[in-house]
Amino acid sequence: MKLTFPLSVEEAVPFSRLTTLGVGGPARYVARPADRFRARELLDFCREHSLPVHILGQGSNMLVCDQGFDGMVLCYQDRRIERLGEGRLRAGSGGVWDELVALSVAEGLAGIECLSGIPGLVGAAPIQNIGAYGQEVAETLHEVEALDRTTGAEIRFPREQCGFGYRHSHFKGDWAGRYLVTGLVLQLRPGGEATVRYADLRRRLGEGSTALGLPQVRQLVLEIRRSKSMVVDPADPNSRSAGSFFVNPVVPEAEADRIAKTVGKPMPRYPAADGVKLSAAWLMETAGWCRGHVQGRAGLSENHVLALTNRGGATAWELVELAARVRRTVQQRLGVALVPEPNFLGFPKPALELLDEVAEAL
């Protein structure tokens, strides 16, 4: 039966056009509602017709199976930015994240300058609690605006209710799939100094640097990210990735001590709320993986070992097999189970279970 949708819809759109990895089969339908009213109308329609819905931003943190997704892909389009005064900005979730960072820096609002160059849309920021170079969005987030996908209710969640942790929030955990994030409000610091906590930033800026300007820090962060191919660039095949494929693991201090003793060389480690945060990239390299590794049409970035790349024409399954090999090697040699950061869509099993099963079959 041909469905008559309440707004314009595309059919059979390859996910290779919708994600930065450039892999994945077709989405049955794709719609781009302009605001929360059209989004609610579409969600109601899909619910009435038992049509699964997946919310997609820029697709910069996605791995979609080769069979695609037999449902509706909703790409929310509200890109408005409002200045609320006293350092507060409200941004629609369909806007490009880095454009919001650039605006904040240009207007002298401190708090997200180190999050420059992170690919994706504004709506993904609170879901993932994006972070880089010593900053997390949770530090400046005032509230999240969302649409309950079941009831259609509009809800505002104060930061304290969002369950933020390292690369985590309730939107990614207990509330996964329940809400469409439609916007957020940031509380930034007018005239504030840039944040320079990250060792690499301090080193490049010079240990004696003080009162650093926001534009200076933003530019340096962008340069570092480009050097690692972590800024999406069509001219750079190493950026055909989902960014960092594995989360930096947080382990108990005793476990970190065990790993350091096993390896027998200095190991990067950072204090974390629940223990010690380790470098997933360092663990991979210590386990024997290197930049530029090639496995068929998939591989590891030549500039950043943590990024799995589509070298051209790769399938999603090739990337799954590479991820499974990496995860198995690190676990066997160092006793650390790496957790994938991208969202897996359309696969028959959850990501960790899938990777373990594939690793056993290799």
mmCIF file of C-alpha atoms in Angstrom:
data_model
loop_
_atom_site.group_PDB
_atom_site.id
_atom_site.type_symbol
_atom_site.label_atom_id
_atom_site.label_comp_id
_atom_site.label_asym_id
_atom_site.label_seq_id
_atom_site.Cartn_x
_atom_site.Cartn_y
_atom_site.Cartn_z
ATOM 1 C CA MET A 1 0.000 0.000 0.000
ATOM 2 C CA LYS A 2 1.337 3.393 -0.991
ATOM 3 C CA LEU A 3 1.552 5.691 2.014
ATOM 4 C CA THR A 4 0.535 9.338 1.755
ATOM 5 C CA PHE A 5 2.849 11.217 4.094
ATOM 6 C CA PRO A 6 2.056 14.595 5.691
ATOM 7 C CA LEU A 7 5.229 16.113 4.191
ATOM 8 C CA SER A 8 7.693 15.522 1.366
ATOM 9 C CA VAL A 9 9.535 12.199 1.567
ATOM 10 C CA GLU A 10 12.423 10.652 -0.387
ATOM 11 C CA GLU A 11 12.530 6.902 -0.980
ATOM 12 C CA ALA A 12 15.364 4.359 -1.142
ATOM 13 C CA VAL A 13 18.130 6.784 -0.149
ATOM 14 C CA PRO A 14 21.529 5.058 0.316
ATOM 15 C CA PHE A 15 23.065 5.627 3.736
ATOM 16 C CA SER A 16 26.362 6.081 1.911
ATOM 17 C CA ARG A 17 24.992 9.549 1.095
ATOM 18 C CA LEU A 18 23.790 10.173 4.642
ATOM 19 C CA THR A 19 26.821 9.203 6.746
ATOM 20 C CA THR A 20 30.462 10.294 6.901
ATOM 21 C CA LEU A 21 31.642 6.671 6.709
ATOM 22 C CA GLY A 22 29.909 6.394 3.341
ATOM 23 C CA VAL A 23 28.593 2.861 3.867
ATOM 24 C CA GLY A 24 25.214 1.269 4.480
ATOM 25 C CA GLY A 25 22.221 0.120 2.480
ATOM 26 C CA PRO A 26 19.144 2.178 1.631
ATOM 27 C CA ALA A 27 16.799 4.007 3.964
ATOM 28 C CA ARG A 28 13.253 3.153 2.920
ATOM 29 C CA TYR A 29 12.091 6.726 3.526
ATOM 30 C CA VAL A 30 13.813 9.994 4.436
ATOM 31 C CA ALA A 31 11.950 13.111 5.601
ATOM 32 C CA ARG A 32 13.240 16.514 6.673
ATOM 33 C CA PRO A 33 10.717 18.310 8.907
ATOM 34 C CA ALA A 34 11.472 22.019 9.305
ATOM 35 C CA ASP A 35 10.267 22.395 12.897
ATOM 36 C CA ARG A 36 8.876 20.527 15.877
ATOM 37 C CA PHE A 37 5.281 20.833 14.648
ATOM 38 C CA ARG A 38 6.044 19.067 11.358
ATOM 39 C CA ALA A 39 8.205 16.565 13.224
ATOM 40 C CA ARG A 40 5.361 15.724 15.604
ATOM 41 C CA GLU A 41 3.011 15.310 12.658
ATOM 42 C CA LEU A 42 5.423 12.907 10.978
ATOM 43 C CA LEU A 43 6.047 10.912 14.172
ATOM 44 C CA ASP A 44 2.303 10.552 14.742
ATOM 45 C CA PHE A 45 1.840 9.327 11.175
ATOM 46 C CA CYS A 46 4.644 6.770 11.452
ATOM 47 C CA ARG A 47 3.311 5.491 14.765
ATOM 48 C CA GLU A 48 -0.201 5.078 13.305
ATOM 49 C CA HIS A 49 1.248 3.084 10.393
ATOM 50 C CA SER A 50 3.691 1.023 12.523
ATOM 51 C CA LEU A 51 6.650 2.463 10.634
ATOM 52 C CA PRO A 52 9.956 2.412 12.556
ATOM 53 C CA VAL A 53 11.668 5.800 12.870
ATOM 54 C CA HIS A 54 15.357 6.594 13.202
ATOM 55 C CA ILE A 55 16.526 10.134 14.012
ATOM 56 C CA LEU A 56 19.610 11.112 11.984
ATOM 57 C CA GLY A 57 21.824 14.175 12.120
ATOM 58 C CA GLN A 58 24.894 14.430 9.903
ATOM 59 C CA GLY A 59 25.553 10.716 10.202
ATOM 60 C CA SER A 60 29.029 11.378 11.603
ATOM 61 C CA ASN A 61 28.684 8.830 14.405
ATOM 62 C CA MET A 62 26.879 6.016 12.582
ATOM 63 C CA LEU A 63 27.608 2.581 11.165
ATOM 64 C CA VAL A 64 24.623 1.326 9.163
ATOM 65 C CA CYS A 65 24.326 -2.275 7.987
ATOM 66 C CA ASP A 66 24.546 -3.180 4.309
ATOM 67 C CA GLN A 67 20.830 -4.052 4.225
ATOM 68 C CA GLY A 68 19.892 -0.523 5.256
ATOM 69 C CA PHE A 69 16.883 0.480 7.361
ATOM 70 C CA ASP A 70 13.312 -0.495 6.555
ATOM 71 C CA GLY A 71 11.657 2.539 8.047
ATOM 72 C CA MET A 72 11.600 6.326 8.220
ATOM 73 C CA VAL A 73 14.788 8.337 8.685
ATOM 74 C CA LEU A 74 13.914 11.706 10.216
ATOM 75 C CA CYS A 75 16.412 14.514 9.604
ATOM 76 C CA TYR A 76 15.336 17.479 11.742
ATOM 77 C CA GLN A 77 16.038 20.823 10.073
ATOM 78 C CA ASP A 78 15.551 23.610 12.654
ATOM 79 C CA ARG A 79 18.809 25.582 12.467
ATOM 80 C CA ARG A 80 17.751 28.758 14.268
ATOM 81 C CA ILE A 81 20.032 30.395 16.837
ATOM 82 C CA GLU A 82 18.616 32.844 19.375
ATOM 83 C CA ARG A 83 20.578 35.123 21.681
ATOM 84 C CA LEU A 84 18.848 35.059 25.065
ATOM 85 C CA GLY A 85 21.227 37.453 26.793
ATOM 86 C CA GLU A 86 23.836 37.115 29.550
ATOM 87 C CA GLY A 87 25.772 34.493 27.608
ATOM 88 C CA ARG A 88 22.856 32.223 26.788
ATOM 89 C CA LEU A 89 22.307 30.869 23.284
ATOM 90 C CA ARG A 90 19.399 28.752 22.132
ATOM 91 C CA ALA A 91 20.118 26.580 19.092
ATOM 92 C CA GLY A 92 17.843 24.374 17.042
ATOM 93 C CA SER A 93 19.106 20.807 16.858
ATOM 94 C CA GLY A 94 19.282 20.795 13.053
ATOM 95 C CA GLY A 95 22.108 23.326 12.943
ATOM 96 C CA VAL A 96 25.722 22.383 12.297
ATOM 97 C CA TRP A 97 27.580 22.122 15.612
ATOM 98 C CA ASP A 98 30.780 23.797 14.450
ATOM 99 C CA GLU A 99 28.840 26.774 13.099
ATOM 100 C CA LEU A 100 27.458 27.291 16.602
ATOM 101 C CA VAL A 101 30.983 27.106 18.043
ATOM 102 C CA ALA A 102 32.254 29.598 15.462
ATOM 103 C CA LEU A 103 29.444 32.029 16.337
ATOM 104 C CA SER A 104 30.129 31.754 20.063
ATOM 105 C CA VAL A 105 33.833 32.437 19.552
ATOM 106 C CA ALA A 106 33.118 35.396 17.258
ATOM 107 C CA GLU A 107 30.838 36.905 19.902
ATOM 108 C CA GLY A 108 33.324 36.399 22.735
ATOM 109 C CA LEU A 109 31.337 33.683 24.513
ATOM 110 C CA ALA A 110 33.636 31.147 26.174
ATOM 111 C CA GLY A 111 32.843 27.564 27.033
ATOM 112 C CA ILE A 112 32.766 25.465 23.849
ATOM 113 C CA GLU A 113 35.845 26.706 21.931
ATOM 114 C CA CYS A 114 37.700 23.412 22.424
ATOM 115 C CA LEU A 115 34.761 21.594 20.804
ATOM 116 C CA SER A 116 35.615 23.227 17.468
ATOM 117 C CA GLY A 117 35.609 21.001 14.408
ATOM 118 C CA ILE A 118 33.542 18.186 15.902
ATOM 119 C CA PRO A 119 31.372 16.920 13.044
ATOM 120 C CA GLY A 120 27.640 16.542 13.425
ATOM 121 C CA LEU A 121 24.605 18.596 14.296
ATOM 122 C CA VAL A 122 23.655 20.472 17.456
ATOM 123 C CA GLY A 123 21.120 17.808 18.451
ATOM 124 C CA ALA A 124 23.789 15.134 18.820
ATOM 125 C CA ALA A 125 25.791 17.176 21.344
ATOM 126 C CA PRO A 126 23.750 16.400 24.483
ATOM 127 C CA ILE A 127 22.975 12.823 23.444
ATOM 128 C CA GLN A 128 26.645 11.905 23.219
ATOM 129 C CA ASN A 129 27.843 14.558 25.678
ATOM 130 C CA ILE A 130 30.432 15.447 23.071
ATOM 131 C CA GLY A 131 33.822 16.418 24.361
ATOM 132 C CA ALA A 132 37.364 17.142 23.223
ATOM 133 C CA TYR A 133 40.578 18.752 24.465
ATOM 134 C CA GLY A 134 39.421 19.143 28.038
ATOM 135 C CA GLN A 135 35.836 20.320 27.471
ATOM 136 C CA GLU A 136 32.443 18.589 27.445
ATOM 137 C CA VAL A 137 29.189 20.121 26.316
ATOM 138 C CA ALA A 138 27.617 19.187 29.674
ATOM 139 C CA GLU A 139 29.738 21.888 31.342
ATOM 140 C CA THR A 140 27.879 24.699 29.576
ATOM 141 C CA LEU A 141 24.545 23.096 28.750
ATOM 142 C CA HIS A 142 21.648 24.794 30.546
ATOM 143 C CA GLU A 143 18.749 22.719 29.238
ATOM 144 C CA VAL A 144 17.705 20.353 26.464
ATOM 145 C CA GLU A 145 14.471 20.790 24.539
ATOM 146 C CA ALA A 146 12.880 17.575 23.337
ATOM 147 C CA LEU A 147 9.762 16.044 21.842
ATOM 148 C CA ASP A 148 8.398 12.856 23.385
ATOM 149 C CA ARG A 149 8.062 10.541 20.385
ATOM 150 C CA THR A 150 5.191 8.620 21.963
ATOM 151 C CA THR A 151 3.009 11.341 23.445
ATOM 152 C CA GLY A 152 4.087 14.331 21.353
ATOM 153 C CA ALA A 153 4.686 16.342 24.534
ATOM 154 C CA GLU A 154 7.309 19.105 24.467
ATOM 155 C CA ILE A 155 9.691 18.798 27.425
ATOM 156 C CA ARG A 156 12.600 20.865 28.749
ATOM 157 C CA PHE A 157 15.242 18.926 30.639
ATOM 158 C CA PRO A 158 17.573 20.890 32.949
ATOM 159 C CA ARG A 159 21.176 19.751 32.784
ATOM 160 C CA GLU A 160 20.882 18.014 36.153
ATOM 161 C CA GLN A 161 18.222 15.634 34.809
ATOM 162 C CA CYS A 162 20.164 14.522 31.743
ATOM 163 C CA GLY A 163 22.445 11.987 33.415
ATOM 164 C CA PHE A 164 25.625 13.246 31.794
ATOM 165 C CA GLY A 165 28.769 11.157 32.005
ATOM 166 C CA TYR A 166 31.773 10.495 29.806
ATOM 167 C CA ARG A 167 30.315 10.325 26.239
ATOM 168 C CA HIS A 168 26.979 9.442 27.766
ATOM 169 C CA SER A 169 23.585 10.799 28.779
ATOM 170 C CA HIS A 170 20.128 9.460 29.532
ATOM 171 C CA PHE A 171 19.280 10.220 25.892
ATOM 172 C CA LYS A 172 21.830 7.583 24.880
ATOM 173 C CA GLY A 173 21.077 5.219 27.754
ATOM 174 C CA ASP A 174 17.786 4.786 29.611
ATOM 175 C CA TRP A 175 15.909 7.200 27.334
ATOM 176 C CA ALA A 176 17.336 5.944 24.031
ATOM 177 C CA GLY A 177 14.758 6.178 21.254
ATOM 178 C CA ARG A 178 12.174 7.976 23.371
ATOM 179 C CA TYR A 179 12.879 11.622 22.522
ATOM 180 C CA LEU A 180 13.632 13.797 19.522
ATOM 181 C CA VAL A 181 16.028 16.510 20.683
ATOM 182 C CA THR A 182 14.719 19.711 19.090
ATOM 183 C CA GLY A 183 17.099 22.252 20.618
ATOM 184 C CA LEU A 184 19.321 23.212 23.508
ATOM 185 C CA VAL A 185 20.253 26.240 25.563
ATOM 186 C CA LEU A 186 23.903 26.901 26.401
ATOM 187 C CA GLN A 187 25.109 29.072 29.261
ATOM 188 C CA LEU A 188 28.404 30.525 28.052
ATOM 189 C CA ARG A 189 30.768 33.056 29.638
ATOM 190 C CA PRO A 190 30.721 36.540 28.061
ATOM 191 C CA GLY A 191 34.283 37.807 27.842
ATOM 192 C CA GLY A 192 35.593 34.635 29.469
ATOM 193 C CA GLU A 193 39.036 33.174 28.897
ATOM 194 C CA ALA A 194 39.533 30.054 26.806
ATOM 195 C CA THR A 195 39.818 26.665 28.447
ATOM 196 C CA VAL A 196 43.278 25.125 28.058
ATOM 197 C CA ARG A 197 43.325 21.952 30.167
ATOM 198 C CA TYR A 198 44.510 19.506 27.545
ATOM 199 C CA ALA A 199 48.245 18.804 27.596
ATOM 200 C CA ASP A 200 48.625 18.884 23.795
ATOM 201 C CA LEU A 201 46.985 22.321 23.649
ATOM 202 C CA ARG A 202 49.190 23.710 26.425
ATOM 203 C CA ARG A 203 52.282 22.309 24.756
ATOM 204 C CA ARG A 204 51.477 23.819 21.367
ATOM 205 C CA LEU A 205 50.468 27.164 22.808
ATOM 206 C CA GLY A 206 53.459 27.329 25.121
ATOM 207 C CA GLU A 207 53.373 26.678 28.837
ATOM 208 C CA GLY A 208 53.740 30.372 29.617
ATOM 209 C CA SER A 209 50.679 31.446 27.627
ATOM 210 C CA THR A 210 48.062 33.253 29.666
ATOM 211 C CA ALA A 211 44.734 34.950 28.937
ATOM 212 C CA LEU A 212 44.448 33.113 25.633
ATOM 213 C CA GLY A 213 41.958 34.400 23.096
ATOM 214 C CA LEU A 214 39.045 32.232 22.015
ATOM 215 C CA PRO A 215 39.905 32.553 18.286
ATOM 216 C CA GLN A 216 43.487 31.448 18.959
ATOM 217 C CA VAL A 217 42.371 28.309 20.793
ATOM 218 C CA ARG A 218 39.689 27.515 18.202
ATOM 219 C CA GLN A 219 42.191 27.793 15.365
ATOM 220 C CA LEU A 220 44.699 25.560 17.130
ATOM 221 C CA VAL A 221 42.050 22.916 17.874
ATOM 222 C CA LEU A 222 41.010 22.929 14.212
ATOM 223 C CA GLU A 223 44.650 22.546 13.135
ATOM 224 C CA ILE A 224 45.157 19.588 15.475
ATOM 225 C CA ARG A 225 41.943 17.924 14.306
ATOM 226 C CA ARG A 226 42.832 18.428 10.638
ATOM 227 C CA SER A 227 46.276 16.928 11.228
ATOM 228 C CA LYS A 228 44.489 13.800 12.484
ATOM 229 C CA SER A 229 41.863 13.877 9.686
ATOM 230 C CA MET A 230 39.197 14.433 12.361
ATOM 231 C CA VAL A 231 37.553 17.277 10.442
ATOM 232 C CA VAL A 232 35.284 16.056 7.635
ATOM 233 C CA ASP A 233 36.935 16.996 4.340
ATOM 234 C CA PRO A 234 35.830 15.451 1.005
ATOM 235 C CA ALA A 235 39.383 15.921 -0.266
ATOM 236 C CA ASP A 236 40.842 13.849 2.607
ATOM 237 C CA PRO A 237 40.055 10.104 2.319
ATOM 238 C CA ASN A 238 41.235 9.617 5.914
ATOM 239 C CA SER A 239 38.240 11.647 7.105
ATOM 240 C CA ARG A 240 35.852 9.099 5.565
ATOM 241 C CA SER A 241 35.219 7.755 9.032
ATOM 242 C CA ALA A 242 32.949 7.977 12.054
ATOM 243 C CA GLY A 243 35.606 9.778 14.058
ATOM 244 C CA SER A 244 37.044 7.925 17.033
ATOM 245 C CA PHE A 245 35.638 4.422 16.703
ATOM 246 C CA PHE A 246 36.269 3.372 20.315
ATOM 247 C CA VAL A 247 35.617 5.248 23.542
ATOM 248 C CA ASN A 248 38.569 5.934 25.831
ATOM 249 C CA PRO A 249 37.973 3.341 28.563
ATOM 250 C CA VAL A 250 37.580 4.321 32.213
ATOM 251 C CA VAL A 251 38.958 1.645 34.539
ATOM 252 C CA PRO A 252 39.623 1.290 38.287
ATOM 253 C CA GLU A 253 43.007 2.617 39.385
ATOM 254 C CA ALA A 254 44.218 -0.877 40.267
ATOM 255 C CA GLU A 255 43.375 -2.033 36.741
ATOM 256 C CA ALA A 256 45.305 0.871 35.251
ATOM 257 C CA ASP A 257 48.283 -0.050 37.439
ATOM 258 C CA ARG A 258 48.043 -3.658 36.216
ATOM 259 C CA ILE A 259 48.073 -2.625 32.562
ATOM 260 C CA ALA A 260 51.020 -0.267 33.082
ATOM 261 C CA LYS A 261 52.973 -3.052 34.811
ATOM 262 C CA THR A 262 52.117 -5.516 32.030
ATOM 263 C CA VAL A 263 53.262 -3.116 29.326
ATOM 264 C CA GLY A 264 56.336 -1.958 31.185
ATOM 265 C CA LYS A 265 56.469 1.535 29.736
ATOM 266 C CA PRO A 266 54.893 4.934 30.492
ATOM 267 C CA MET A 267 51.157 4.904 29.860
ATOM 268 C CA PRO A 268 48.915 7.960 29.383
ATOM 269 C CA ARG A 269 46.281 8.045 32.110
ATOM 270 C CA TYR A 270 43.912 10.764 33.252
ATOM 271 C CA PRO A 271 41.765 11.205 36.372
ATOM 272 C CA ALA A 272 38.086 10.427 35.817
ATOM 273 C CA ALA A 273 35.030 10.521 38.042
ATOM 274 C CA ASP A 274 34.811 6.719 38.190
ATOM 275 C CA GLY A 275 38.483 5.819 38.072
ATOM 276 C CA VAL A 276 41.217 6.373 35.496
ATOM 277 C CA LYS A 277 40.654 7.215 31.833
ATOM 278 C CA LEU A 278 43.000 5.494 29.394
ATOM 279 C CA SER A 279 43.770 6.311 25.770
ATOM 280 C CA ALA A 280 42.050 3.870 23.412
ATOM 281 C CA ALA A 281 44.478 4.899 20.650
ATOM 282 C CA TRP A 282 47.484 4.127 22.876
ATOM 283 C CA LEU A 283 45.995 0.747 23.808
ATOM 284 C CA MET A 284 45.487 -0.102 20.128
ATOM 285 C CA GLU A 285 49.036 0.865 19.198
ATOM 286 C CA THR A 286 50.466 -1.021 22.175
ATOM 287 C CA ALA A 287 48.494 -4.099 21.085
ATOM 288 C CA GLY A 288 50.142 -3.932 17.675
ATOM 289 C CA TRP A 289 47.828 -1.812 15.511
ATOM 290 C CA CYS A 290 49.299 1.043 13.520
ATOM 291 C CA ARG A 291 48.120 3.998 11.498
ATOM 292 C CA GLY A 292 47.424 3.215 7.863
ATOM 293 C CA HIS A 293 46.656 -0.480 8.467
ATOM 294 C CA VAL A 294 44.737 -1.880 5.490
ATOM 295 C CA GLN A 295 42.181 -4.669 5.567
ATOM 296 C CA GLY A 296 40.555 -4.928 2.158
ATOM 297 C CA ARG A 297 38.606 -1.746 1.492
ATOM 298 C CA ALA A 298 38.571 -0.803 5.173
ATOM 299 C CA GLY A 299 41.473 0.411 7.234
ATOM 300 C CA LEU A 300 42.806 2.619 9.999
ATOM 301 C CA SER A 301 43.416 6.288 9.305
ATOM 302 C CA GLU A 302 46.949 7.209 8.285
ATOM 303 C CA ASN A 303 46.748 10.090 10.753
ATOM 304 C CA HIS A 304 44.848 8.681 13.738
ATOM 305 C CA VAL A 305 44.808 4.998 14.642
ATOM 306 C CA LEU A 306 41.479 5.332 16.453
ATOM 307 C CA ALA A 307 39.557 6.161 13.271
ATOM 308 C CA LEU A 308 38.347 3.254 11.145
ATOM 309 C CA THR A 309 38.043 4.390 7.541
ATOM 310 C CA ASN A 310 36.278 3.478 4.335
ATOM 311 C CA ARG A 311 39.169 3.420 1.858
ATOM 312 C CA GLY A 312 36.732 3.396 -1.049
ATOM 313 C CA GLY A 313 33.814 1.088 -1.713
ATOM 314 C CA ALA A 314 33.963 -0.646 1.676
ATOM 315 C CA THR A 315 30.928 -2.426 3.053
ATOM 316 C CA ALA A 316 29.635 -2.033 6.565
ATOM 317 C CA TRP A 317 30.535 -5.656 7.224
ATOM 318 C CA GLU A 318 34.186 -5.039 6.330
ATOM 319 C CA LEU A 319 34.288 -2.297 8.977
ATOM 320 C CA VAL A 320 32.585 -4.590 11.504
ATOM 321 C CA GLU A 321 35.216 -7.266 10.887
ATOM 322 C CA LEU A 322 38.061 -4.778 11.306
ATOM 323 C CA ALA A 323 36.534 -3.398 14.517
ATOM 324 C CA ALA A 324 36.116 -6.944 15.838
ATOM 325 C CA ARG A 325 39.772 -7.761 15.135
ATOM 326 C CA VAL A 326 40.963 -4.593 16.872
ATOM 327 C CA ARG A 327 38.759 -5.190 19.897
ATOM 328 C CA ARG A 328 39.817 -8.847 20.207
ATOM 329 C CA THR A 329 43.536 -8.027 19.992
ATOM 330 C CA VAL A 330 43.375 -5.312 22.646
ATOM 331 C CA GLN A 331 41.347 -7.557 24.958
ATOM 332 C CA GLN A 332 43.667 -10.551 24.509
ATOM 333 C CA ARG A 333 46.923 -8.633 24.946
ATOM 334 C CA LEU A 334 45.970 -5.987 27.503
ATOM 335 C CA GLY A 335 42.757 -7.238 29.113
ATOM 336 C CA VAL A 336 40.735 -4.152 28.155
ATOM 337 C CA ALA A 337 37.405 -4.474 26.325
ATOM 338 C CA LEU A 338 37.054 -1.451 24.066
ATOM 339 C CA VAL A 339 33.534 -0.121 23.538
ATOM 340 C CA PRO A 340 32.552 1.258 20.113
ATOM 341 C CA GLU A 341 31.486 4.901 20.042
ATOM 342 C CA PRO A 342 29.374 5.023 16.830
ATOM 343 C CA ASN A 343 25.750 3.945 16.844
ATOM 344 C CA PHE A 344 25.120 0.682 14.980
ATOM 345 C CA LEU A 345 21.881 0.640 12.955
ATOM 346 C CA GLY A 346 20.115 -2.278 11.307
ATOM 347 C CA PHE A 347 22.384 -5.060 12.559
ATOM 348 C CA PRO A 348 20.793 -8.227 14.012
ATOM 349 C CA LYS A 349 22.466 -7.792 17.422
ATOM 350 C CA PRO A 350 23.698 -4.986 19.698
ATOM 351 C CA ALA A 351 27.163 -3.669 18.854
ATOM 352 C CA LEU A 352 29.177 -5.392 21.593
ATOM 353 C CA GLU A 353 27.443 -8.730 21.115
ATOM 354 C CA LEU A 354 27.908 -8.456 17.348
ATOM 355 C CA LEU A 355 31.619 -7.646 17.589
ATOM 356 C CA ASP A 356 32.241 -10.504 20.024
ATOM 357 C CA GLU A 357 30.428 -12.974 17.764
ATOM 358 C CA VAL A 358 32.319 -11.809 14.666
ATOM 359 C CA ALA A 359 35.652 -11.982 16.514
ATOM 360 C CA GLU A 360 34.989 -15.602 17.487
ATOM 361 C CA ALA A 361 34.274 -16.501 13.858
ATOM 362 C CA LEU A 362 37.410 -14.835 12.429
#
